[in-house]
Amino acid sequence: MKKFNATMGLLAVSLALTATAASAQVSRAEVQAQLKAAQASGQLAALTGEDSGSAYLAAHFHSTESRGEVKDEVKEARAEGTLNALDGSDSGSFYLAKHQVLTTPRAEVKSELAQAEKNGTLDQLYGEDSGSFELAALHAAGSRPAVAMK
């Protein structure tokens, strides 16, 4: 459970750094220097290796909870049915849809959909980068999604 949180935290930091880099004016030489430094330190390939980064995360993550606390959390998640909620064949979409809290009125959502269709931004999250550039730009602008989880 904590390893998953650490992974998600690492991804959030990566997204924040991407957003910062996208909004800042960085010279090509600076980017090349950062690339070389990341390659030399091993950070560049840390999460894309054969083990998907688990060795890197294990070496850099140190739990603050005792083994007993972790086992209790796992037992609680198993009892609630949330332990494998995001691992199913639907990738957790049923669980997420069941537990979302909508904060935007339906009419506003329909209006935003019509506007996105009109100005061509509807498919911005389905490009080659799976929308990561667009999400980074939204994050840098301080925009937040209209859906929250319970």
PDB file of C-alpha atoms in Angstrom:
ATOM      1  CA  MET A   1       0.000   0.000   0.000  1.00  0.00           C
ATOM      2  CA  LYS A   2       2.747   2.459   0.946  1.00  0.00           C
ATOM      3  CA  LYS A   3       4.843   1.346  -2.039  1.00  0.00           C
ATOM      4  CA  PHE A   4       1.903   2.263  -4.282  1.00  0.00           C
ATOM      5  CA  ASN A   5       1.678   5.663  -2.546  1.00  0.00           C
ATOM      6  CA  ALA A   6       5.409   6.167  -3.012  1.00  0.00           C
ATOM      7  CA  THR A   7       5.104   5.324  -6.698  1.00  0.00           C
ATOM      8  CA  MET A   8       2.205   7.718  -7.114  1.00  0.00           C
ATOM      9  CA  GLY A   9       4.151  10.381  -5.214  1.00  0.00           C
ATOM     10  CA  LEU A  10       7.107   9.903  -7.535  1.00  0.00           C
ATOM     11  CA  LEU A  11       4.836  10.223 -10.547  1.00  0.00           C
ATOM     12  CA  ALA A  12       3.287  13.399  -9.097  1.00  0.00           C
ATOM     13  CA  VAL A  13       6.738  14.913  -8.588  1.00  0.00           C
ATOM     14  CA  SER A  14       7.646  13.950 -12.130  1.00  0.00           C
ATOM     15  CA  LEU A  15       4.479  15.630 -13.428  1.00  0.00           C
ATOM     16  CA  ALA A  16       5.222  18.757 -11.397  1.00  0.00           C
ATOM     17  CA  LEU A  17       8.767  18.899 -12.750  1.00  0.00           C
ATOM     18  CA  THR A  18       7.459  18.413 -16.282  1.00  0.00           C
ATOM     19  CA  ALA A  19       4.948  21.222 -15.749  1.00  0.00           C
ATOM     20  CA  THR A  20       7.659  23.491 -14.384  1.00  0.00           C
ATOM     21  CA  ALA A  21       9.951  22.686 -17.292  1.00  0.00           C
ATOM     22  CA  ALA A  22       7.125  23.277 -19.774  1.00  0.00           C
ATOM     23  CA  SER A  23       6.362  26.699 -18.321  1.00  0.00           C
ATOM     24  CA  ALA A  24       9.968  27.848 -17.789  1.00  0.00           C
ATOM     25  CA  GLN A  25      12.252  29.075 -20.537  1.00  0.00           C
ATOM     26  CA  VAL A  26      15.153  26.631 -20.539  1.00  0.00           C
ATOM     27  CA  SER A  27      17.897  26.789 -23.109  1.00  0.00           C
ATOM     28  CA  ARG A  28      18.756  23.798 -25.245  1.00  0.00           C
ATOM     29  CA  ALA A  29      22.206  23.644 -23.633  1.00  0.00           C
ATOM     30  CA  GLU A  30      20.635  23.496 -20.157  1.00  0.00           C
ATOM     31  CA  VAL A  31      18.326  20.671 -21.225  1.00  0.00           C
ATOM     32  CA  GLN A  32      21.253  18.770 -22.728  1.00  0.00           C
ATOM     33  CA  ALA A  33      23.281  19.259 -19.525  1.00  0.00           C
ATOM     34  CA  GLN A  34      20.354  18.009 -17.409  1.00  0.00           C
ATOM     35  CA  LEU A  35      19.980  14.988 -19.699  1.00  0.00           C
ATOM     36  CA  LYS A  36      23.662  14.102 -19.407  1.00  0.00           C
ATOM     37  CA  ALA A  37      23.544  14.487 -15.611  1.00  0.00           C
ATOM     38  CA  ALA A  38      20.463  12.240 -15.366  1.00  0.00           C
ATOM     39  CA  GLN A  39      22.115   9.633 -17.599  1.00  0.00           C
ATOM     40  CA  ALA A  40      25.341   9.725 -15.566  1.00  0.00           C
ATOM     41  CA  SER A  41      23.537   9.361 -12.231  1.00  0.00           C
ATOM     42  CA  GLY A  42      21.305   6.521 -13.465  1.00  0.00           C
ATOM     43  CA  GLN A  43      18.120   8.462 -12.747  1.00  0.00           C
ATOM     44  CA  LEU A  44      17.056   8.564 -16.383  1.00  0.00           C
ATOM     45  CA  ALA A  45      16.659   4.805 -16.684  1.00  0.00           C
ATOM     46  CA  ALA A  46      15.598   4.254 -13.067  1.00  0.00           C
ATOM     47  CA  LEU A  47      11.901   3.773 -13.786  1.00  0.00           C
ATOM     48  CA  THR A  48      12.080   2.414 -17.323  1.00  0.00           C
ATOM     49  CA  GLY A  49      14.304  -0.583 -16.764  1.00  0.00           C
ATOM     50  CA  GLU A  50      13.323  -4.208 -16.961  1.00  0.00           C
ATOM     51  CA  ASP A  51      11.911  -4.109 -13.412  1.00  0.00           C
ATOM     52  CA  SER A  52       9.808  -0.956 -14.104  1.00  0.00           C
ATOM     53  CA  GLY A  53      11.716   0.904 -11.423  1.00  0.00           C
ATOM     54  CA  SER A  54      10.912  -1.349  -8.484  1.00  0.00           C
ATOM     55  CA  ALA A  55      14.586  -1.812  -7.560  1.00  0.00           C
ATOM     56  CA  TYR A  56      15.157   1.958  -7.656  1.00  0.00           C
ATOM     57  CA  LEU A  57      12.064   2.621  -5.563  1.00  0.00           C
ATOM     58  CA  ALA A  58      12.973  -0.109  -3.069  1.00  0.00           C
ATOM     59  CA  ALA A  59      16.444   1.381  -2.631  1.00  0.00           C
ATOM     60  CA  HIS A  60      15.140   4.919  -2.151  1.00  0.00           C
ATOM     61  CA  PHE A  61      11.927   4.301  -0.190  1.00  0.00           C
ATOM     62  CA  HIS A  62      12.049   3.724   3.532  1.00  0.00           C
ATOM     63  CA  SER A  63       8.753   3.088   5.280  1.00  0.00           C
ATOM     64  CA  THR A  64       7.866   4.983   8.428  1.00  0.00           C
ATOM     65  CA  GLU A  65       5.265   2.388   9.412  1.00  0.00           C
ATOM     66  CA  SER A  66       5.888  -0.825  11.244  1.00  0.00           C
ATOM     67  CA  ARG A  67       5.258  -4.190   9.611  1.00  0.00           C
ATOM     68  CA  GLY A  68       2.258  -4.665  11.894  1.00  0.00           C
ATOM     69  CA  GLU A  69       0.710  -1.368  10.787  1.00  0.00           C
ATOM     70  CA  VAL A  70       1.126  -2.307   7.140  1.00  0.00           C
ATOM     71  CA  LYS A  71      -0.402  -5.741   7.737  1.00  0.00           C
ATOM     72  CA  ASP A  72      -3.366  -4.092   9.506  1.00  0.00           C
ATOM     73  CA  GLU A  73      -3.867  -1.723   6.549  1.00  0.00           C
ATOM     74  CA  VAL A  74      -3.804  -4.649   4.122  1.00  0.00           C
ATOM     75  CA  LYS A  75      -6.313  -6.563   6.240  1.00  0.00           C
ATOM     76  CA  GLU A  76      -8.592  -3.505   6.384  1.00  0.00           C
ATOM     77  CA  ALA A  77      -8.355  -2.932   2.617  1.00  0.00           C
ATOM     78  CA  ARG A  78      -9.108  -6.610   1.974  1.00  0.00           C
ATOM     79  CA  ALA A  79     -12.179  -6.403   4.241  1.00  0.00           C
ATOM     80  CA  GLU A  80     -13.408  -3.233   2.496  1.00  0.00           C
ATOM     81  CA  GLY A  81     -12.846  -4.785  -0.926  1.00  0.00           C
ATOM     82  CA  THR A  82     -10.450  -2.032  -1.985  1.00  0.00           C
ATOM     83  CA  LEU A  83      -7.208  -4.025  -1.948  1.00  0.00           C
ATOM     84  CA  ASN A  84      -7.351  -4.968  -5.622  1.00  0.00           C
ATOM     85  CA  ALA A  85      -9.824  -2.304  -6.745  1.00  0.00           C
ATOM     86  CA  LEU A  86      -7.494  -0.873  -9.380  1.00  0.00           C
ATOM     87  CA  ASP A  87      -6.049  -4.205 -10.559  1.00  0.00           C
ATOM     88  CA  GLY A  88      -9.146  -5.693 -12.186  1.00  0.00           C
ATOM     89  CA  SER A  89      -9.775  -6.302 -15.858  1.00  0.00           C
ATOM     90  CA  ASP A  90     -11.423  -2.862 -16.034  1.00  0.00           C
ATOM     91  CA  SER A  91      -8.291  -1.174 -14.573  1.00  0.00           C
ATOM     92  CA  GLY A  92     -10.382   0.120 -11.689  1.00  0.00           C
ATOM     93  CA  SER A  93     -12.739   2.235 -13.773  1.00  0.00           C
ATOM     94  CA  PHE A  94     -15.835   0.670 -12.169  1.00  0.00           C
ATOM     95  CA  TYR A  95     -14.490   1.337  -8.666  1.00  0.00           C
ATOM     96  CA  LEU A  96     -13.476   4.889  -9.540  1.00  0.00           C
ATOM     97  CA  ALA A  97     -16.817   5.654 -11.214  1.00  0.00           C
ATOM     98  CA  LYS A  98     -18.681   4.296  -8.195  1.00  0.00           C
ATOM     99  CA  HIS A  99     -16.721   6.501  -5.775  1.00  0.00           C
ATOM    100  CA  GLN A 100     -16.460   9.796  -7.646  1.00  0.00           C
ATOM    101  CA  VAL A 101     -18.118  12.973  -6.456  1.00  0.00           C
ATOM    102  CA  LEU A 102     -19.204  15.297  -9.242  1.00  0.00           C
ATOM    103  CA  THR A 103     -18.793  18.989  -8.441  1.00  0.00           C
ATOM    104  CA  THR A 104     -19.777  20.497 -11.789  1.00  0.00           C
ATOM    105  CA  PRO A 105     -23.445  20.825 -12.820  1.00  0.00           C
ATOM    106  CA  ARG A 106     -24.516  18.695 -15.798  1.00  0.00           C
ATOM    107  CA  ALA A 107     -25.436  21.748 -17.893  1.00  0.00           C
ATOM    108  CA  GLU A 108     -21.965  23.207 -17.410  1.00  0.00           C
ATOM    109  CA  VAL A 109     -20.314  19.905 -18.411  1.00  0.00           C
ATOM    110  CA  LYS A 110     -22.455  19.705 -21.550  1.00  0.00           C
ATOM    111  CA  SER A 111     -21.567  23.302 -22.393  1.00  0.00           C
ATOM    112  CA  GLU A 112     -17.839  22.605 -21.924  1.00  0.00           C
ATOM    113  CA  LEU A 113     -18.158  19.482 -24.101  1.00  0.00           C
ATOM    114  CA  ALA A 114     -19.817  21.456 -26.896  1.00  0.00           C
ATOM    115  CA  GLN A 115     -17.108  24.139 -26.642  1.00  0.00           C
ATOM    116  CA  ALA A 116     -14.315  21.516 -26.741  1.00  0.00           C
ATOM    117  CA  GLU A 117     -15.860  19.900 -29.816  1.00  0.00           C
ATOM    118  CA  LYS A 118     -16.149  23.320 -31.446  1.00  0.00           C
ATOM    119  CA  ASN A 119     -12.583  24.514 -30.774  1.00  0.00           C
ATOM    120  CA  GLY A 120     -10.904  21.135 -31.401  1.00  0.00           C
ATOM    121  CA  THR A 121      -9.595  20.485 -27.880  1.00  0.00           C
ATOM    122  CA  LEU A 122     -11.838  17.482 -27.180  1.00  0.00           C
ATOM    123  CA  ASP A 123      -9.197  14.934 -28.177  1.00  0.00           C
ATOM    124  CA  GLN A 124      -6.201  16.649 -26.573  1.00  0.00           C
ATOM    125  CA  LEU A 125      -5.780  13.816 -24.046  1.00  0.00           C
ATOM    126  CA  TYR A 126      -5.709  11.090 -26.705  1.00  0.00           C
ATOM    127  CA  GLY A 127      -2.580  12.057 -28.644  1.00  0.00           C
ATOM    128  CA  GLU A 128       0.734  10.241 -28.867  1.00  0.00           C
ATOM    129  CA  ASP A 129       1.673  11.424 -25.380  1.00  0.00           C
ATOM    130  CA  SER A 130      -1.649  10.259 -23.856  1.00  0.00           C
ATOM    131  CA  GLY A 131      -2.358  13.813 -22.799  1.00  0.00           C
ATOM    132  CA  SER A 132       0.654  14.195 -20.517  1.00  0.00           C
ATOM    133  CA  PHE A 133       1.688  17.495 -22.133  1.00  0.00           C
ATOM    134  CA  GLU A 134      -1.831  18.894 -21.748  1.00  0.00           C
ATOM    135  CA  LEU A 135      -2.066  17.700 -18.120  1.00  0.00           C
ATOM    136  CA  ALA A 136       1.297  19.294 -17.348  1.00  0.00           C
ATOM    137  CA  ALA A 137       0.083  22.573 -18.829  1.00  0.00           C
ATOM    138  CA  LEU A 138      -3.122  22.403 -16.775  1.00  0.00           C
ATOM    139  CA  HIS A 139      -1.104  21.670 -13.647  1.00  0.00           C
ATOM    140  CA  ALA A 140       1.215  24.608 -14.317  1.00  0.00           C
ATOM    141  CA  ALA A 141      -1.803  26.881 -14.785  1.00  0.00           C
ATOM    142  CA  GLY A 142      -3.284  25.723 -11.480  1.00  0.00           C
ATOM    143  CA  SER A 143      -6.352  24.133 -13.082  1.00  0.00           C
ATOM    144  CA  ARG A 144      -8.009  21.281 -11.246  1.00  0.00           C
ATOM    145  CA  PRO A 145     -10.276  18.507 -12.516  1.00  0.00           C
ATOM    146  CA  ALA A 146     -13.979  18.821 -11.740  1.00  0.00           C
ATOM    147  CA  VAL A 147     -14.137  15.321 -10.229  1.00  0.00           C
ATOM    148  CA  ALA A 148     -13.109  14.389  -6.696  1.00  0.00           C
ATOM    149  CA  MET A 149     -12.910  10.955  -5.069  1.00  0.00           C
ATOM    150  CA  LYS A 150     -14.739   9.992  -1.861  1.00  0.00           C
TER     151      LYS A 150
END
